[in-house]
């Protein structure tokens, strides 16, 4: 039993703080799902990054351990082990148990990193069932252990140490989190981003049980980032970059056009990825359009719009500002109104200077943008023509669509089915209350190599756009999507895989928000049907089938291998692939937008060599190649 008198005023405050974190974790880390879980790692890494930015740390190593814990090690100064004069506890204990104590130790350092919420390591401690910290400082090794925010041991000196730095190892608490399994790829993608944004810092990530390991170190910073993004594309000029400080805000921008039709913009505020954009991005776009227009008008009377100067541009914008205000659905939109003007004026001045000094670059860019403008004009005509033929309007649905009865998008499912015959089976087998069927004939257009005008001329795609109801391009509006489950259902063979990739490319390039919202799925039709006597069982992979055949013996059995959806009758298709009770759907997610862009560029773009290389590297991973 402890009485009130045992606590100093300060420590009462500390204890109240961390129990509040356990009571309402979402307030501190956003959610208790996978995102919140990963946030714990970023929170610790951010502290190491602060050490790096202060010039004391060069290497950060993240390890996903077999026992479910994660450790983050750095070679910084080490968390102070000395007793803090005000709180009368060691720096380690202070940082680990006091909310927001993280960077406030030395007030002079201008803390610009910091996770989405910038909450400090004590939050990680509060939400871990166990946390172990090791500090090497002043030639000594110190350790201390905690659980659920409480200290288990005091800070102990464990002997000598020649290196310097901090290691934090924690076990996320399953009483708090919906899942405690970390995703290597998601963490790796974010760490790569952090490495690009903090030039020169080496960041390693390892996963013990798979032995996966990535090392990121970019001396070129965001210039390297742009080069990386454009790696498998054809750049039209050197990377243009500048770095300015204005009114206490640091503005760091790199950009390069390539010959594709996609815009690829990544914007950051204090290293947080502002996926919803905001004032910094608006300022950039306004300036870019104005500067390019000024040059273009000397050459042509054409008036370029924001849209025209976007085509084929790759940009990284990183701003560091003292008091960011985040808005939007996911708090990833910068709201500080002054940033629009600041970024606009910096970009205008810097681009003008660059183009005066590099006339060849601006000439190439203008040609590209004028071509884009002409193509957009053609696209508008094609769109109008397609519309006049009755397509693209959700109130005149395509004849090929067998719609469902429900008008509630949250209930509705749209199956995009390969071929008319499978489409017929799906139509006959479905539950028409909430399942709609759209058969797609043959290979749809590869949108990676097509501009919008070609897209509007393509019947399969316009039919799909009309059925989806959410429009495309400037008209895209996710609120108008007619179904919240869009399910790609193709054959389990090479053609099916190709068609699936073409459809995925379309969604990734033109309807990415549908993927981000989790509306896109892939159906999993079975590969085998095993009949023994009167009982029937379906199998989705060969291994499971073989296993069963040991078990039950060959007598009276027959195996059917499905080459296509069309071989299943409507009842079978419903039972195995469409019935919500039995089916397995793979949800298409976007864990790593950078990697996804790279893969679509490689697989669907026009450079042959990277594709060859990709296929050679990944050929051994193919399990179901049925040519
Ligand atoms: C407070 C003050 C100082 C460093 C740190 C915290 C620090 C925290 C973490 C967390 C992970 N790695 C870290 N490295 C350092 C400044 C130390 C000094 O003034 O010597």
Coordinates of C-alpha atoms and ligand atoms in Angstrom, one line a residue:
X1 CA 0.0 0.0 0.0
X2 CA 1.2 3.4 -0.8
X3 CA -0.2 6.6 0.6
X4 CA -0.6 9.9 -1.1
X5 CA 2.4 11.3 0.8
X6 CA 4.7 8.8 -0.9
X7 CA 4.4 10.7 -4.2
X8 CA 5.8 14.0 -5.1
X9 CA 3.4 16.4 -6.9
X10 CA 5.3 15.8 -10.1
X11 CA 5.2 12.0 -10.0
X12 CA 1.5 12.0 -9.4
X13 CA 1.1 14.0 -12.6
X14 CA 3.4 11.5 -14.4
X15 CA 1.3 8.4 -13.3
X16 CA -1.9 10.1 -14.2
X17 CA -0.5 10.9 -17.6
X18 CA 0.5 7.4 -18.6
X19 CA -2.7 5.7 -17.3
X20 CA -4.6 8.2 -19.5
X21 CA -2.6 6.9 -22.5
X22 CA -3.7 3.4 -21.7
X23 CA -7.3 4.4 -21.3
X24 CA -7.5 6.3 -24.5
X25 CA -4.6 5.2 -26.8
X26 CA -6.3 6.5 -29.9
X27 CA -5.9 10.1 -28.6
X28 CA -2.1 9.6 -28.7
X29 CA -1.3 7.2 -31.5
X30 CA -4.4 7.7 -33.8
X31 CA -5.7 4.1 -33.5
X32 CA -5.1 0.7 -31.9
X33 CA -5.0 -1.0 -35.3
X34 CA -2.0 -1.8 -37.3
X35 CA -1.3 1.9 -38.0
X36 CA -1.2 2.7 -34.3
X37 CA 1.0 -0.3 -33.7
X38 CA 3.5 0.9 -36.4
X39 CA 3.3 4.4 -34.9
X40 CA 5.1 3.0 -31.8
X41 CA 8.2 2.2 -34.0
X42 CA 8.1 5.6 -35.7
X43 CA 7.9 7.4 -32.4
X44 CA 11.1 5.8 -31.2
X45 CA 12.8 6.3 -34.6
X46 CA 11.9 9.9 -34.6
X47 CA 13.8 10.4 -31.4
X48 CA 16.9 8.8 -33.0
X49 CA 16.3 11.1 -36.0
X50 CA 16.3 14.1 -33.8
X51 CA 19.7 13.0 -32.5
X52 CA 20.9 12.6 -36.2
X53 CA 19.6 16.1 -37.0
X54 CA 21.4 17.5 -34.1
X55 CA 24.5 15.9 -35.6
X56 CA 25.2 13.2 -33.1
X57 CA 23.8 10.0 -34.7
X58 CA 24.5 8.4 -38.1
X59 CA 23.0 4.9 -37.9
X60 CA 19.6 3.6 -36.8
X61 CA 18.8 -0.1 -36.8
X62 CA 15.3 -1.5 -36.4
X63 CA 14.9 -5.2 -35.8
X64 CA 11.7 -7.2 -35.7
X65 CA 12.5 -10.0 -33.3
X66 CA 11.2 -13.6 -33.4
X67 CA 9.6 -13.1 -30.0
X68 CA 7.3 -10.4 -31.3
X69 CA 9.3 -7.5 -29.9
X70 CA 10.9 -4.6 -31.9
X71 CA 14.2 -2.9 -31.1
X72 CA 15.4 0.4 -32.3
X73 CA 19.1 1.1 -31.8
X74 CA 21.0 4.3 -32.6
X75 CA 24.5 5.6 -32.1
X76 CA 23.4 9.0 -30.7
X77 CA 24.5 10.6 -27.4
X78 CA 22.3 8.2 -25.4
X79 CA 19.3 9.2 -23.3
X80 CA 20.7 11.2 -20.3
X81 CA 21.3 8.9 -17.3
X82 CA 22.0 11.8 -14.9
X83 CA 19.5 12.8 -12.4
X84 CA 17.2 15.6 -13.6
X85 CA 17.4 18.5 -11.1
X86 CA 13.8 19.4 -11.3
X87 CA 12.2 16.0 -11.3
X88 CA 14.8 14.2 -9.2
X89 CA 14.8 11.1 -11.5
X90 CA 17.2 10.0 -14.2
X91 CA 16.7 11.3 -17.7
X92 CA 15.9 7.8 -18.9
X93 CA 13.1 7.5 -16.4
X94 CA 11.9 10.9 -17.2
X95 CA 11.8 10.2 -21.0
X96 CA 10.1 6.9 -20.4
X97 CA 7.5 7.9 -17.9
X98 CA 6.7 11.5 -18.5
X99 CA 4.4 12.5 -21.4
X100 CA 6.0 14.8 -23.9
X101 CA 9.4 14.7 -22.1
X102 CA 11.1 13.5 -25.2
X103 CA 12.9 16.4 -26.8
X104 CA 12.2 19.0 -24.2
X105 CA 15.4 18.0 -22.3
X106 CA 17.5 20.4 -24.2
X107 CA 15.2 23.3 -25.2
X108 CA 17.5 24.8 -27.7
X109 CA 17.2 22.0 -30.3
X110 CA 14.5 22.9 -32.7
X111 CA 12.6 19.6 -32.9
X112 CA 11.3 19.2 -36.4
X113 CA 10.8 15.5 -36.8
X114 CA 8.2 13.9 -34.6
X115 CA 5.5 11.4 -35.5
X116 CA 2.0 12.3 -36.5
X117 CA 1.3 13.2 -32.9
X118 CA 4.8 13.8 -31.6
X119 CA 3.9 12.3 -28.3
X120 CA 7.2 11.0 -27.1
X121 CA 8.6 7.6 -26.1
X122 CA 6.6 7.5 -22.8
X123 CA 3.6 6.6 -24.9
X124 CA 5.4 3.7 -26.4
X125 CA 6.2 2.6 -22.9
X126 CA 2.7 3.0 -21.7
X127 CA 1.4 0.8 -24.5
X128 CA 4.0 -2.0 -24.1
X129 CA 3.6 -5.0 -21.9
X130 CA 7.4 -4.9 -21.5
X131 CA 10.1 -2.3 -22.5
X132 CA 13.8 -2.6 -22.1
X133 CA 16.2 0.3 -22.6
X134 CA 20.0 0.2 -22.9
X135 CA 22.0 3.4 -22.9
X136 CA 25.8 3.7 -23.6
X137 CA 27.0 7.0 -22.3
X138 CA 30.1 8.3 -20.6
X139 CA 31.8 5.0 -21.2
X140 CA 29.2 3.0 -19.2
X141 CA 26.3 0.7 -20.1
X142 CA 23.0 1.3 -18.3
X143 CA 19.8 -0.7 -18.5
X144 CA 16.3 -0.3 -17.2
X145 CA 13.0 -2.3 -17.6
X146 CA 9.4 -1.1 -17.6
X147 CA 6.0 -2.7 -18.1
X148 CA 2.8 -0.9 -19.1
X149 CA 4.5 2.4 -18.4
X150 CA 5.7 1.5 -14.9
X151 CA 9.3 0.9 -14.0
X152 CA 10.2 -2.6 -13.0
X153 CA 13.8 -2.0 -12.1
X154 CA 15.8 1.2 -11.5
X155 CA 18.4 2.4 -13.9
X156 CA 21.4 0.0 -13.4
X157 CA 25.0 0.4 -14.4
X158 CA 26.1 -2.8 -16.1
X159 CA 29.8 -2.1 -16.8
X160 CA 31.9 -0.5 -19.4
X161 CA 31.0 0.4 -22.9
X162 CA 33.1 1.8 -25.7
X163 CA 30.3 2.8 -28.1
X164 CA 27.6 5.4 -27.6
X165 CA 23.9 5.3 -28.1
X166 CA 20.4 4.0 -27.2
X167 CA 18.6 0.8 -27.7
X168 CA 14.9 0.6 -27.0
X169 CA 13.2 -2.8 -27.2
X170 CA 9.5 -3.2 -26.6
X171 CA 6.7 -5.7 -26.7
X172 CA 3.4 -4.1 -27.7
X173 CA 0.6 -4.9 -25.3
X174 CA -2.1 -7.2 -26.9
X175 CA -4.5 -5.9 -24.3
X176 CA -4.3 -2.6 -26.2
X177 CA -3.8 -3.5 -29.8
X178 CA -6.1 -5.3 -32.2
X179 CA -3.0 -6.8 -33.7
X180 CA 0.6 -7.0 -32.5
X181 CA 2.1 -8.3 -35.7
X182 CA 4.3 -5.8 -37.5
X183 CA 4.4 -5.6 -41.3
X184 CA 8.0 -5.5 -42.5
X185 CA 7.1 -3.9 -45.9
X186 CA 5.1 -1.1 -44.4
X187 CA 7.7 -0.3 -41.8
X188 CA 10.4 -0.6 -44.5
X189 CA 8.6 1.8 -46.8
X190 CA 8.3 4.4 -44.1
X191 CA 11.9 4.1 -43.0
X192 CA 13.1 4.5 -46.6
X193 CA 11.0 7.7 -46.8
X194 CA 12.6 8.9 -43.5
X195 CA 16.1 8.1 -44.9
X196 CA 15.3 10.1 -48.1
X197 CA 14.1 13.0 -45.9
X198 CA 17.1 13.0 -43.7
X199 CA 20.1 12.8 -46.0
X200 CA 23.1 10.8 -44.9
X201 CA 21.5 8.9 -42.1
X202 CA 21.8 5.1 -42.5
X203 CA 18.6 3.3 -41.5
X204 CA 18.5 -0.5 -41.4
X205 CA 15.5 -2.8 -40.9
X206 CA 15.8 -6.5 -40.3
X207 CA 13.2 -9.2 -39.7
X208 CA 14.7 -12.1 -37.8
X209 CA 12.4 -14.9 -38.8
X210 CA 12.5 -14.2 -42.5
X211 CA 16.0 -12.8 -42.5
X212 CA 14.8 -9.9 -44.7
X213 CA 17.0 -6.9 -44.4
X214 CA 17.0 -3.4 -46.1
X215 CA 19.5 -0.7 -45.7
X216 CA 18.7 2.9 -46.6
X217 CA 21.2 5.7 -46.9
X218 CA 20.8 8.6 -49.3
X219 CA 23.4 11.3 -49.5
X220 CA 21.4 13.2 -52.1
X221 CA 18.3 13.4 -49.8
X222 CA 15.2 14.3 -51.8
X223 CA 17.1 14.6 -55.0
X224 CA 17.9 10.9 -54.6
X225 CA 14.2 10.4 -53.8
X226 CA 13.2 11.9 -57.1
X227 CA 15.8 9.8 -58.9
X228 CA 14.5 6.7 -57.2
X229 CA 10.9 7.5 -58.2
X230 CA 11.9 8.1 -61.8
X231 CA 14.4 5.2 -62.0
X232 CA 12.5 3.0 -64.5
X233 CA 11.0 6.0 -66.4
X234 CA 12.6 8.2 -69.0
X235 CA 13.5 11.5 -67.4
X236 CA 13.4 14.5 -69.7
X237 CA 16.1 16.6 -67.8
X238 CA 18.3 16.7 -64.7
X239 CA 16.6 16.9 -61.3
X240 CA 15.8 20.5 -60.4
X241 CA 16.1 21.1 -56.7
X242 CA 16.3 23.9 -54.2
X243 CA 16.4 24.4 -50.5
X244 CA 15.3 27.8 -48.9
X245 CA 14.6 29.1 -45.5
X246 CA 11.9 31.7 -45.2
X247 CA 10.3 33.2 -42.0
X248 CA 11.7 30.3 -40.0
X249 CA 10.3 27.7 -42.4
X250 CA 12.6 25.3 -44.4
X251 CA 11.4 24.5 -47.9
X252 CA 13.1 21.7 -49.7
X253 CA 11.9 20.7 -53.2
X254 CA 13.1 18.4 -56.0
X255 CA 11.4 17.8 -59.3
X256 CA 11.9 16.1 -62.6
X257 CA 9.6 15.5 -65.6
X258 CA 9.6 12.1 -67.3
X259 CA 7.8 11.0 -70.5
X260 CA 5.0 9.2 -68.8
X261 CA 1.5 10.6 -68.2
X262 CA 1.4 10.1 -64.5
X263 CA 1.9 12.7 -61.9
X264 CA 3.8 11.5 -58.8
X265 CA 3.9 14.0 -56.0
X266 CA 5.0 13.3 -52.4
X267 CA 4.7 16.0 -49.9
X268 CA 5.9 16.1 -46.3
X269 CA 5.6 18.4 -43.4
X270 CA 8.2 17.8 -40.7
X271 CA 8.8 14.4 -42.4
X272 CA 5.1 13.4 -42.1
X273 CA 3.7 12.4 -45.4
X274 CA 0.8 14.8 -46.2
X275 CA -1.2 12.4 -48.4
X276 CA -4.1 14.8 -48.4
X277 CA -1.9 17.7 -49.5
X278 CA -2.6 21.1 -48.2
X279 CA -1.3 24.7 -48.4
X280 CA 2.3 23.8 -49.2
X281 CA 1.2 21.8 -52.2
X282 CA -1.3 24.4 -53.4
X283 CA 1.5 27.0 -53.3
X284 CA 3.7 24.8 -55.3
X285 CA 1.1 24.0 -58.0
X286 CA 0.1 27.7 -58.4
X287 CA 3.7 28.8 -58.8
X288 CA 4.6 25.9 -61.2
X289 CA 1.7 26.6 -63.5
X290 CA 2.4 30.3 -63.5
X291 CA 6.1 30.0 -64.2
X292 CA 5.7 27.5 -67.0
X293 CA 2.8 29.5 -68.5
X294 CA 5.0 32.6 -68.6
X295 CA 7.5 30.7 -70.7
X296 CA 5.0 28.8 -72.8
X297 CA 3.2 32.0 -73.8
X298 CA 6.3 33.3 -75.4
X299 CA 6.2 30.3 -77.6
X300 CA 2.6 29.5 -78.2
X301 CA -0.7 31.2 -77.5
X302 CA -1.9 28.2 -75.6
X303 CA -2.9 28.6 -71.9
X304 CA -1.7 25.8 -69.7
X305 CA -3.7 24.7 -66.7
X306 CA -2.6 23.0 -63.5
X307 CA -3.6 19.7 -65.2
X308 CA -1.3 20.3 -68.2
X309 CA 1.8 21.0 -66.1
X310 CA 1.1 17.9 -64.0
X311 CA 1.6 15.3 -66.7
X312 CA 4.7 13.2 -66.2
X313 CA 6.1 15.3 -63.2
X314 CA 7.7 13.7 -60.2
X315 CA 8.0 16.0 -57.2
X316 CA 9.1 15.7 -53.6
X317 CA 8.2 18.6 -51.4
X318 CA 9.5 18.6 -47.9
X319 CA 8.8 21.6 -45.6
X320 CA 9.8 21.9 -42.0
X321 CA 7.8 24.4 -40.0
X322 CA 7.7 25.1 -36.3
X323 CA 3.9 24.9 -35.7
X324 CA 2.2 22.7 -38.3
X325 CA -1.6 22.5 -38.2
X326 CA -3.0 19.3 -39.6
X327 CA -6.4 18.9 -41.0
X328 CA -8.4 16.5 -43.1
X329 CA -9.9 13.0 -42.6
X330 CA -6.6 11.5 -41.7
X331 CA -4.9 14.6 -40.3
X332 CA -2.5 14.6 -43.2
X333 CA -3.4 17.9 -44.8
X334 CA -1.4 21.0 -44.0
X335 CA -3.7 23.8 -42.9
X336 CA -1.3 26.7 -42.2
X337 CA -2.6 29.4 -44.5
X338 CA 0.7 31.4 -44.6
X339 CA 2.4 28.4 -46.3
X340 CA 0.6 28.8 -49.6
X341 CA 2.2 32.2 -50.2
X342 CA 5.6 31.3 -48.8
X343 CA 6.0 28.2 -51.0
X344 CA 4.5 30.0 -54.0
X345 CA 7.1 32.8 -53.7
X346 CA 10.1 30.5 -53.1
X347 CA 9.1 28.2 -56.0
X348 CA 8.5 31.1 -58.4
X349 CA 11.8 32.7 -57.7
X350 CA 13.8 29.5 -57.7
X351 CA 12.2 28.0 -60.9
X352 CA 12.6 31.3 -62.8
X353 CA 16.3 31.4 -61.9
X354 CA 16.8 27.8 -62.8
X355 CA 15.1 28.2 -66.2
X356 CA 17.0 31.4 -67.0
X357 CA 20.2 29.4 -66.5
X358 CA 18.9 26.2 -68.2
X359 CA 17.0 27.1 -71.3
X360 CA 17.1 23.6 -72.7
X361 CA 15.3 22.2 -69.6
X362 CA 12.4 24.7 -69.9
X363 CA 12.1 24.1 -73.6
X364 CA 11.7 20.4 -73.1
X365 CA 9.2 20.9 -70.3
X366 CA 7.1 23.4 -72.3
X367 CA 6.9 20.9 -75.2
X368 CA 5.8 18.2 -72.8
X369 CA 3.1 20.4 -71.3
X370 CA 1.8 21.7 -74.6
X371 CA 1.5 18.1 -75.8
X372 CA -0.4 17.4 -72.6
X373 CA -2.7 20.3 -73.2
X374 CA -3.5 19.1 -76.7
X375 CA -4.1 15.6 -75.5
X376 CA -6.4 16.9 -72.8
X377 CA -8.3 18.8 -75.4
X378 CA -8.6 15.5 -77.4
X379 CA -9.6 13.7 -74.2
X380 CA -12.4 16.3 -73.6
X381 CA -13.7 15.7 -77.1
X382 CA -13.4 11.9 -76.7
X383 CA -15.2 12.2 -73.3
X384 CA -18.0 14.3 -74.9
X385 CA -18.4 11.9 -77.7
X386 CA -18.5 8.9 -75.4
X387 CA -21.0 10.7 -73.3
X388 CA -23.2 11.4 -76.3
X389 CA -23.2 7.7 -77.1
X390 CA -24.8 7.3 -73.7
X391 CA -21.8 6.1 -71.7
X392 CA -20.2 7.6 -68.5
X393 CA -23.5 8.7 -67.0
X394 CA -24.5 6.7 -64.0
X395 CA -28.2 7.2 -64.8
X396 CA -27.8 5.4 -68.1
X397 CA -26.1 2.2 -67.0
X398 CA -24.4 0.0 -69.6
X399 CA -26.4 -2.8 -71.1
X400 CA -23.7 -5.3 -70.2
X401 CA -24.1 -4.6 -66.5
X402 CA -26.4 -6.9 -64.6
X403 CA -27.0 -4.5 -61.7
X404 CA -28.0 -5.5 -58.2
X405 CA -31.3 -4.5 -56.5
X406 CA -29.8 -2.7 -53.6
X407 CA -29.1 1.0 -54.1
X408 CA -27.0 1.2 -50.9
X409 CA -23.3 1.4 -52.0
X410 CA -22.2 0.0 -48.6
X411 CA -24.1 -3.2 -49.4
X412 CA -23.4 -3.4 -53.1
X413 CA -20.8 -5.6 -54.8
X414 CA -19.6 -5.3 -58.3
X415 CA -18.0 -8.3 -59.9
X416 CA -15.7 -7.5 -62.8
X417 CA -15.6 -10.9 -64.6
X418 CA -13.3 -12.1 -67.3
X419 CA -15.2 -13.1 -70.3
X420 CA -18.9 -13.4 -71.3
X421 CA -19.2 -17.1 -70.4
X422 CA -18.0 -16.7 -66.8
X423 CA -20.0 -13.5 -66.7
X424 CA -23.1 -15.6 -67.6
X425 CA -22.4 -18.1 -64.8
X426 CA -21.8 -15.4 -62.3
X427 CA -25.0 -13.7 -63.3
X428 CA -27.0 -16.9 -62.9
X429 CA -25.2 -17.8 -59.6
X430 CA -25.2 -14.5 -57.8
X431 CA -27.4 -13.1 -55.1
X432 CA -29.0 -10.3 -57.2
X433 CA -30.0 -8.4 -54.1
X434 CA -26.5 -7.0 -53.6
X435 CA -24.3 -8.5 -56.3
X436 CA -23.8 -6.9 -59.7
X437 CA -22.0 -8.5 -62.6
X438 CA -20.0 -6.8 -65.3
X439 CA -18.4 -9.1 -67.8
X440 CA -15.2 -7.7 -69.5
X441 CA -14.3 -9.0 -72.8
X442 CA -10.7 -9.9 -73.4
X443 CA -7.7 -7.7 -72.5
X444 CA -8.6 -4.2 -71.4
X445 CA -6.5 -1.3 -72.4
X446 CA -3.1 -0.9 -70.8
X447 CA -3.6 2.6 -69.3
X448 CA 0.1 2.8 -68.3
X449 CA 0.8 3.6 -71.9
X450 CA -2.4 5.5 -72.8
X451 CA -3.5 9.1 -72.4
X452 CA -7.1 10.0 -71.3
X453 CA -8.4 10.3 -74.9
X454 CA -7.5 6.7 -75.6
X455 CA -9.2 5.7 -72.3
X456 CA -12.4 7.4 -73.3
X457 CA -12.3 5.6 -76.6
X458 CA -12.0 2.2 -74.9
X459 CA -15.3 0.5 -74.5
X460 CA -14.4 -1.9 -71.7
X461 CA -13.0 0.9 -69.6
X462 CA -15.8 3.4 -70.2
X463 CA -18.3 0.7 -69.4
X464 CA -16.5 0.1 -66.1
X465 CA -16.4 3.8 -65.3
X466 CA -20.1 4.1 -66.0
X467 CA -20.9 1.1 -63.9
X468 CA -18.8 2.4 -61.0
X469 CA -20.5 5.7 -61.1
X470 CA -17.7 7.7 -59.5
X471 CA -16.4 9.4 -62.7
X472 CA -12.8 9.8 -63.7
X473 CA -10.0 12.4 -63.9
X474 CA -11.2 15.9 -62.9
X475 CA -14.7 14.5 -62.4
X476 CA -13.7 11.7 -60.1
X477 CA -15.8 11.7 -56.9
X478 CA -15.5 8.7 -54.5
X479 CA -18.7 9.7 -52.8
X480 CA -20.5 8.7 -56.0
X481 CA -19.1 5.1 -56.1
X482 CA -22.1 2.8 -56.5
X483 CA -20.4 -0.2 -54.8
X484 CA -18.1 -0.4 -51.8
X485 CA -16.8 -3.8 -52.9
X486 CA -15.4 -4.0 -56.4
X487 CA -14.3 -7.6 -57.0
X488 CA -12.0 -8.6 -59.8
X489 CA -12.8 -12.2 -60.8
X490 CA -10.5 -13.7 -63.4
X491 CA -9.3 -17.2 -64.4
X492 CA -6.5 -18.8 -62.4
X493 CA -4.2 -18.8 -65.4
X494 CA -1.7 -16.6 -67.1
X495 CA -4.3 -14.7 -69.1
X496 CA -6.3 -14.2 -66.0
X497 CA -3.3 -12.8 -64.2
X498 CA -2.6 -10.5 -67.1
X499 CA -6.2 -9.2 -67.2
X500 CA -6.2 -8.8 -63.4
X501 CA -3.0 -6.7 -63.7
X502 CA -4.5 -4.5 -66.4
X503 CA -7.5 -3.9 -64.2
X504 CA -5.3 -3.2 -61.2
X505 CA -3.2 -0.7 -63.3
X506 CA -6.4 1.1 -64.2
X507 CA -7.5 1.4 -60.6
X508 CA -4.0 2.4 -59.3
X509 CA -3.5 5.1 -61.9
X510 CA -7.0 6.5 -62.2
X511 CA -9.0 5.6 -59.1
X512 CA -6.4 5.3 -56.4
X513 CA -8.8 6.5 -53.6
X514 CA -10.9 3.5 -54.2
X515 CA -7.9 1.3 -53.3
X516 CA -7.0 3.5 -50.3
X517 CA -10.6 3.2 -49.0
X518 CA -10.3 -0.6 -49.3
X519 CA -13.0 -1.0 -51.9
X520 CA -11.0 -3.2 -54.3
X521 CA -10.8 -6.9 -53.9
X522 CA -9.7 -10.0 -55.8
X523 CA -11.8 -13.1 -55.9
X524 CA -10.2 -16.5 -55.2
X525 CA -11.8 -19.2 -57.3
X526 CA -10.8 -22.8 -56.4
X527 CA -8.3 -24.7 -58.6
X528 CA -9.6 -28.2 -57.9
X529 CA -12.7 -30.1 -57.2
X530 CA -12.4 -33.4 -55.4
X531 CA -15.2 -35.8 -55.5
X532 CA -15.3 -39.0 -53.4
X533 CA -18.5 -40.9 -53.5
X534 CA -21.1 -38.3 -53.0
X535 CA -19.0 -35.7 -51.1
X536 CA -17.4 -32.8 -52.8
X537 CA -14.6 -30.5 -51.6
X538 CA -12.9 -27.6 -53.3
X539 CA -9.2 -26.7 -53.1
X540 CA -7.4 -23.5 -53.6
X541 CA -3.9 -24.9 -53.8
X542 CA -2.3 -28.1 -54.9
X543 CA -0.5 -28.8 -51.6
X544 CA -3.8 -28.9 -49.6
X545 CA -5.3 -31.2 -52.3
X546 CA -2.3 -33.6 -52.2
X547 CA -2.5 -33.7 -48.4
X548 CA -6.1 -34.7 -48.5
X549 CA -5.4 -37.4 -51.1
X550 CA -3.0 -39.2 -48.6
X551 CA -5.5 -39.1 -46.1
X552 CA -8.5 -40.4 -48.0
X553 CA -6.9 -42.7 -50.6
X554 CA -7.5 -42.8 -54.3
X555 CA -10.6 -45.1 -54.4
X556 CA -13.8 -43.7 -55.8
X557 CA -12.3 -40.3 -56.2
X558 CA -12.2 -37.9 -59.1
X559 CA -10.4 -34.7 -59.4
X560 CA -11.4 -31.9 -61.6
X561 CA -8.9 -29.1 -62.3
X562 CA -10.5 -25.8 -63.1
X563 CA -8.8 -23.9 -65.9
X564 CA -11.3 -21.2 -66.0
X565 CA -14.3 -19.8 -64.3
X566 CA -16.4 -20.8 -67.2
X567 CA -15.9 -24.5 -66.3
X568 CA -17.9 -24.0 -63.1
X569 CA -21.6 -24.1 -63.2
X570 CA -23.5 -21.1 -61.6
X571 CA -24.1 -23.1 -58.4
X572 CA -20.5 -24.0 -58.0
X573 CA -19.3 -20.5 -58.7
X574 CA -21.7 -19.1 -56.1
X575 CA -20.7 -21.7 -53.6
X576 CA -16.9 -21.4 -54.0
X577 CA -16.2 -17.9 -55.0
X578 CA -19.2 -15.6 -54.5
X579 CA -21.1 -16.7 -51.4
X580 CA -20.0 -14.3 -48.6
X581 CA -20.2 -17.2 -46.2
X582 CA -17.7 -19.4 -48.0
X583 CA -15.6 -17.2 -50.2
X584 CA -12.2 -15.7 -49.5
X585 CA -11.6 -12.3 -50.9
X586 CA -8.2 -10.7 -51.1
X587 CA -8.4 -7.0 -50.3
X588 CA -6.1 -4.9 -52.4
X589 CA -4.1 -2.5 -50.2
X590 CA -1.6 0.1 -50.8
X591 CA 1.1 -0.3 -48.2
X592 CA 3.9 1.3 -50.1
X593 CA 2.8 3.8 -52.8
X594 CA 6.4 4.2 -53.9
X595 CA 7.0 0.5 -54.5
X596 CA 3.6 0.1 -56.1
X597 CA 4.4 2.8 -58.6
X598 CA 7.7 1.1 -59.4
X599 CA 6.1 -2.2 -60.0
X600 CA 3.3 -0.9 -62.3
X601 CA 6.0 1.1 -64.2
X602 CA 8.1 -2.0 -64.6
X603 CA 5.3 -4.4 -65.5
X604 CA 3.2 -2.1 -67.7
X605 CA 5.5 0.6 -69.0
X606 CA 7.5 0.6 -72.1
X607 CA 11.0 -0.1 -70.8
X608 CA 11.8 -3.7 -71.6
X609 CA 15.0 -4.3 -69.6
X610 CA 13.7 -3.6 -66.1
X611 CA 10.7 -5.8 -66.9
X612 CA 13.0 -8.7 -68.0
X613 CA 15.0 -8.2 -64.8
X614 CA 11.9 -8.2 -62.6
X615 CA 10.6 -11.4 -64.2
X616 CA 14.0 -13.1 -63.8
X617 CA 14.2 -12.1 -60.2
X618 CA 10.7 -13.1 -59.3
X619 CA 10.2 -16.2 -61.5
X620 CA 11.0 -18.6 -58.7
X621 CA 8.1 -17.1 -56.6
X622 CA 5.5 -18.1 -59.2
X623 CA 3.5 -21.0 -57.9
X624 CA 0.7 -21.4 -60.4
X625 CA 2.0 -20.9 -63.8
X626 CA -0.4 -22.7 -66.1
X627 CA 0.3 -21.6 -69.7
Ligands
LIG1 C1 16.9 13.7 -24.3 C2 18.0 14.5 -24.3 C3 19.1 14.2 -25.2 C4 19.0 13.0 -25.9 C5 17.8 12.2 -25.9 C6 16.8 12.6 -25.0 C7 17.7 11.0 -26.7 C8 16.6 10.2 -26.7 C9 16.5 9.1 -27.5 C10 15.6 8.1 -27.8 C11 16.1 7.2 -28.6 N1 17.4 7.6 -28.9 C12 17.7 8.7 -28.2 N2 18.8 9.4 -28.2 C13 18.8 10.5 -27.4 C14 20.3 15.0 -25.2 C15 21.5 14.3 -24.6 C16 22.6 15.2 -24.2 O1 22.4 16.4 -24.1 O2 23.7 14.6 -24.0

